[in-house]
Short mmCIF file of C-alpha atoms and ligand atoms in Angstrom, two decimals:
data_model
loop_
_atom_site.label_atom_id
_atom_site.label_comp_id
_atom_site.label_asym_id
_atom_site.label_seq_id
_atom_site.Cartn_x
_atom_site.Cartn_y
_atom_site.Cartn_z
CA MET A 4 -6.21 8.85 12.90
CA THR A 5 -8.23 12.03 12.60
CA THR A 6 -11.18 11.83 10.30
CA ILE A 7 -13.14 14.74 8.99
CA PHE A 8 -16.69 13.92 8.07
CA ARG A 9 -17.10 15.75 4.80
CA VAL A 10 -19.67 13.39 3.33
CA SER A 11 -23.05 14.94 2.83
CA ILE A 12 -24.28 12.95 -0.09
CA ILE A 13 -27.52 11.02 -0.30
CA PHE A 14 -26.64 7.38 -0.95
CA PRO A 15 -28.56 5.50 -3.61
CA MET A 16 -30.96 2.86 -2.22
CA LEU A 17 -29.66 -0.50 -3.48
CA ASP A 18 -27.19 -0.99 -6.29
CA HIS A 19 -26.12 -4.15 -8.08
CA PHE A 20 -23.21 -4.69 -5.66
CA ASP A 21 -25.66 -4.77 -2.75
CA LEU A 22 -27.57 -7.45 -4.62
CA ILE A 23 -24.57 -9.71 -5.27
CA ALA A 24 -22.65 -9.03 -2.03
CA SER A 25 -23.51 -12.39 -0.44
CA ILE A 26 -21.96 -14.35 -3.33
CA TYR A 27 -19.33 -11.82 -4.50
CA ASP A 28 -16.21 -13.51 -3.07
CA ARG A 29 -17.22 -16.90 -4.47
CA LEU A 30 -18.19 -15.37 -7.81
CA ILE A 31 -14.87 -13.56 -8.37
CA GLY A 32 -12.58 -15.97 -6.55
CA PRO A 33 -9.53 -15.32 -4.37
CA PRO A 34 -7.07 -12.64 -5.53
CA ASP A 35 -3.47 -13.17 -6.57
CA THR A 36 -1.89 -10.47 -4.40
CA GLY A 37 1.75 -11.14 -5.35
CA ARG A 38 1.96 -8.36 -7.94
CA LEU A 39 0.05 -5.92 -5.71
CA GLN A 40 2.41 -6.58 -2.80
CA GLN A 41 5.36 -5.87 -5.05
CA LEU A 42 3.88 -2.69 -6.57
CA LEU A 43 2.69 -1.40 -3.20
CA GLN A 44 6.12 -2.20 -1.72
CA LEU A 45 4.70 -4.17 1.20
CA PRO A 46 5.27 -4.74 4.06
CA THR A 47 5.36 -1.20 5.35
CA THR A 48 4.31 0.88 8.34
CA GLY A 49 1.19 3.03 8.33
CA TRP A 50 -2.36 2.50 7.11
CA LEU A 51 -3.59 1.06 3.85
CA LEU A 52 -6.79 2.30 2.19
CA ASP A 53 -8.64 -0.09 -0.10
CA GLY A 54 -10.76 2.25 -2.24
CA GLY A 55 -13.91 0.61 -3.58
CA GLY A 56 -12.68 -2.37 -1.59
CA GLY A 57 -16.09 -4.03 -1.35
CA THR A 58 -16.05 -7.20 0.76
CA GLY A 59 -12.34 -6.89 1.57
CA ARG A 60 -11.66 -9.78 -0.83
CA VAL A 61 -8.23 -8.32 -1.68
CA SER A 62 -7.05 -6.23 1.27
CA TYR A 63 -7.90 -8.95 3.79
CA HIS A 64 -4.79 -10.73 2.46
CA LEU A 65 -2.63 -7.62 2.98
CA ASN A 66 -3.73 -6.94 6.55
CA ALA A 67 -0.64 -8.48 8.13
CA LEU A 68 1.69 -6.40 5.92
CA VAL A 69 0.61 -2.93 7.18
CA ASP A 70 -0.42 -1.45 10.54
CA ASN A 71 -4.09 -1.32 9.62
CA VAL A 72 -6.50 -1.60 6.69
CA VAL A 73 -9.46 0.66 5.95
CA ILE A 74 -11.98 -0.35 3.30
CA SER A 75 -13.97 2.47 1.79
CA ASP A 76 -16.99 1.56 -0.31
CA LEU A 77 -20.46 2.75 -1.19
CA SER A 78 -22.27 -0.57 -0.85
CA GLU A 79 -23.54 -1.31 2.63
CA HIS A 80 -23.98 -5.00 1.85
CA MET A 81 -20.45 -5.40 0.48
CA LEU A 82 -19.08 -3.66 3.60
CA LYS A 83 -21.09 -5.96 5.89
CA LYS A 84 -19.11 -8.86 4.38
CA ALA A 85 -15.86 -6.96 5.06
CA LEU A 86 -16.76 -6.60 8.74
CA ALA A 87 -16.07 -10.28 9.33
CA LYS A 88 -12.50 -9.92 8.00
CA GLN A 89 -10.86 -7.80 10.74
CA VAL A 90 -10.62 -4.73 8.52
CA ASN A 91 -12.22 -1.33 9.09
CA PRO A 92 -15.13 -0.64 6.75
CA VAL A 93 -16.12 2.97 6.05
CA ARG A 94 -19.13 3.79 3.89
CA ALA A 95 -18.33 6.75 1.68
CA HIS A 96 -18.20 8.03 -1.85
CA ILE A 97 -14.67 7.62 -3.14
CA GLU A 98 -15.00 11.05 -4.72
CA CYS A 99 -15.40 12.67 -1.29
CA LEU A 100 -13.50 10.63 1.28
CA PRO A 101 -14.12 11.33 4.98
CA PHE A 102 -10.39 11.34 5.85
CA SER A 103 -7.93 14.11 6.52
CA ASP A 104 -5.14 14.92 4.07
CA ALA A 105 -2.09 12.64 3.84
CA CYS A 106 -3.19 9.95 6.29
CA PHE A 107 -2.58 6.72 4.30
CA SER A 108 0.81 5.21 3.47
CA ARG A 109 -0.64 2.98 0.81
CA ILE A 110 -3.80 3.00 -1.30
CA LEU A 111 -5.09 0.37 -3.66
CA VAL A 112 -8.08 0.33 -5.99
CA VAL A 113 -8.80 -3.06 -7.54
CA ASP A 114 -11.31 -3.50 -10.35
CA ALA A 115 -13.32 -0.57 -9.04
CA LEU A 116 -12.20 2.63 -10.83
CA HIS A 117 -14.51 1.97 -13.79
CA HIS A 118 -17.46 1.68 -11.40
CA PHE A 119 -16.89 5.05 -9.73
CA CYS A 120 -19.20 7.97 -10.62
CA ASP A 121 -16.39 10.41 -11.36
CA GLN A 122 -12.94 8.89 -12.00
CA GLN A 123 -11.13 12.23 -12.17
CA LYS A 124 -12.52 13.38 -8.83
CA ALA A 125 -11.86 9.96 -7.27
CA ILE A 126 -8.19 10.12 -8.26
CA GLU A 127 -7.95 13.68 -6.95
CA ASP A 128 -9.31 12.65 -3.53
CA LEU A 129 -7.22 9.48 -3.36
CA LEU A 130 -4.09 11.58 -4.00
CA ARG A 131 -5.21 14.03 -1.31
CA VAL A 132 -5.39 11.35 1.41
CA LEU A 133 -2.11 9.70 0.34
CA LYS A 134 0.98 10.60 2.41
CA PRO A 135 3.96 12.17 0.64
CA GLY A 136 6.25 9.26 -0.22
CA GLY A 137 3.23 6.93 -0.19
CA ARG A 138 2.04 4.71 -3.04
CA LEU A 139 -1.24 4.45 -4.91
CA VAL A 140 -1.83 1.39 -7.10
CA ILE A 141 -4.87 1.17 -9.37
CA GLU A 142 -5.59 -2.23 -10.91
CA GLU A 143 -7.95 -2.18 -13.88
CA PRO A 144 -8.91 -4.38 -16.81
CA ASP A 145 -6.76 -3.14 -19.71
CA LEU A 146 -9.04 -1.48 -22.25
CA ASN A 147 -6.38 -1.94 -24.94
CA HIS A 148 -7.42 -5.62 -25.05
CA LYS A 149 -10.30 -6.76 -27.21
CA SER A 150 -11.81 -8.93 -24.46
CA VAL A 151 -11.96 -5.93 -22.12
CA LYS A 152 -13.63 -3.83 -24.84
CA VAL A 153 -16.28 -6.57 -25.03
CA LEU A 154 -16.64 -6.57 -21.24
CA ALA A 155 -17.11 -2.77 -21.29
CA LEU A 156 -19.85 -3.17 -23.89
CA VAL A 157 -21.59 -5.93 -21.92
CA GLU A 158 -21.54 -3.83 -18.73
CA LYS A 159 -23.01 -0.91 -20.70
CA MET A 160 -25.80 -3.15 -22.02
CA LEU A 161 -26.49 -4.33 -18.47
CA LEU A 162 -26.84 -0.65 -17.49
CA MET A 163 -24.07 -1.02 -14.91
CA ARG A 164 -23.03 2.65 -15.43
CA SER A 165 -19.36 1.69 -15.65
CA HIS A 166 -16.84 3.85 -17.52
CA PHE A 167 -13.68 2.01 -18.56
CA TYR A 168 -10.55 4.02 -19.32
CA ALA A 169 -7.38 2.82 -20.98
CA PRO A 170 -4.31 2.78 -18.67
CA GLN A 171 -2.76 5.74 -20.51
CA ASP A 172 -5.92 7.81 -19.89
CA ILE A 173 -5.79 6.96 -16.17
CA ARG A 174 -2.14 8.00 -16.13
CA GLU A 175 -3.13 11.32 -17.71
CA MET A 176 -5.73 11.85 -14.98
CA VAL A 177 -3.00 11.34 -12.36
CA GLU A 178 -0.62 13.65 -14.24
CA SER A 179 -3.29 16.37 -14.40
CA HIS A 180 -2.93 16.54 -10.59
CA GLY A 181 0.82 17.07 -10.84
CA TYR A 182 2.08 13.54 -10.15
CA SER A 183 3.73 11.07 -12.46
CA ALA A 184 2.53 7.49 -12.86
CA ALA A 185 3.94 4.30 -14.34
CA ILE A 186 1.93 1.68 -16.19
CA GLU A 187 2.57 -2.03 -15.67
CA ASN A 188 0.70 -4.89 -17.25
CA ASP A 189 0.65 -8.65 -17.16
CA GLY A 190 0.73 -9.02 -20.94
CA ARG A 191 -2.87 -10.21 -20.78
CA TYR A 192 -5.81 -8.09 -19.69
CA THR A 193 -4.78 -6.49 -16.40
CA ALA A 194 -3.01 -3.15 -16.03
CA TRP A 195 -1.68 -1.40 -12.94
CA ILE A 196 -1.22 2.35 -12.69
CA VAL A 197 1.40 3.02 -10.03
CA VAL A 198 1.86 6.43 -8.39
CA GLU A 199 4.51 7.44 -5.90
CA LYS A 200 3.48 10.72 -4.29
C1 SAM B 325 -16.10 -4.79 -8.79
S1 SAM B 325 -16.22 -4.30 -7.11
C2 SAM B 325 -14.54 -4.51 -6.59
C3 SAM B 325 -14.44 -4.78 -5.13
C4 SAM B 325 -13.01 -5.07 -4.63
N1 SAM B 325 -12.08 -4.04 -4.99
C5 SAM B 325 -12.53 -6.39 -5.16
O1 SAM B 325 -11.67 -6.41 -6.07
O2 SAM B 325 -13.01 -7.43 -4.67
C6 SAM B 325 -16.37 -2.52 -7.23
C7 SAM B 325 -16.71 -1.85 -5.91
O3 SAM B 325 -16.70 -0.42 -6.09
C8 SAM B 325 -17.72 0.13 -5.26
N2 SAM B 325 -18.07 1.47 -5.73
C9 SAM B 325 -18.67 1.81 -6.90
N3 SAM B 325 -18.80 3.14 -6.99
C10 SAM B 325 -18.28 3.67 -5.86
C11 SAM B 325 -18.09 4.99 -5.37
N4 SAM B 325 -18.49 6.06 -6.08
N5 SAM B 325 -17.51 5.17 -4.16
C12 SAM B 325 -17.10 4.08 -3.45
N6 SAM B 325 -17.24 2.81 -3.86
C13 SAM B 325 -17.82 2.60 -5.04
C14 SAM B 325 -18.85 -0.87 -5.36
O4 SAM B 325 -19.78 -0.75 -4.30
C15 SAM B 325 -18.09 -2.20 -5.35
O5 SAM B 325 -17.96 -2.73 -4.06
#
């Protein structure tokens, strides 16, 4: 795969994910990847990008269902944990990915969109690196639920710089780039925004 190194951004020193990287997987627990597999239509050929994939907690379980997995994240310490999981960690801003156009068959973003610096730009660059016919699935806490509104407030008070968006707002961001998106939810507090390019 050809990569173009377009990243010329000064990384922040240590963020809160660096600080909790050593306990992150135990803190959050193992993922339930059943719904993701279904929405991503796995197994498939080609490469999967896990955007803001951190320690590889989620995509490690999808490794056998694609040709290869790349985890892109900003936190060096989270990526060090991913190294042990037979995935390919790449340190980069999601808003400016160091990959050529249309090189991933599948992209997932789990519980990370609200942590990105610029959600609109992140979605634009994720769509750029997605192959035509490929799928992008964004999993986010559903801001339409009261408990998620409380979580958003708590993260604000903890100065975590997160910006939660309701699923319909995320869909609008996708649509502003000329693609349509579907919203799925589990009837509780998780929503998935699914894009077929
Ligand atoms: C809550 S963690 C989720 C990690 C993983 N997706 C999971 O579910 O286990 C959010 C991740 O987003 C990463 N992140 C935050 N802002 C980012 C950015 N602008 N570019 C790339 N990664 C970013 C953080 O370093 C962190 O690893």
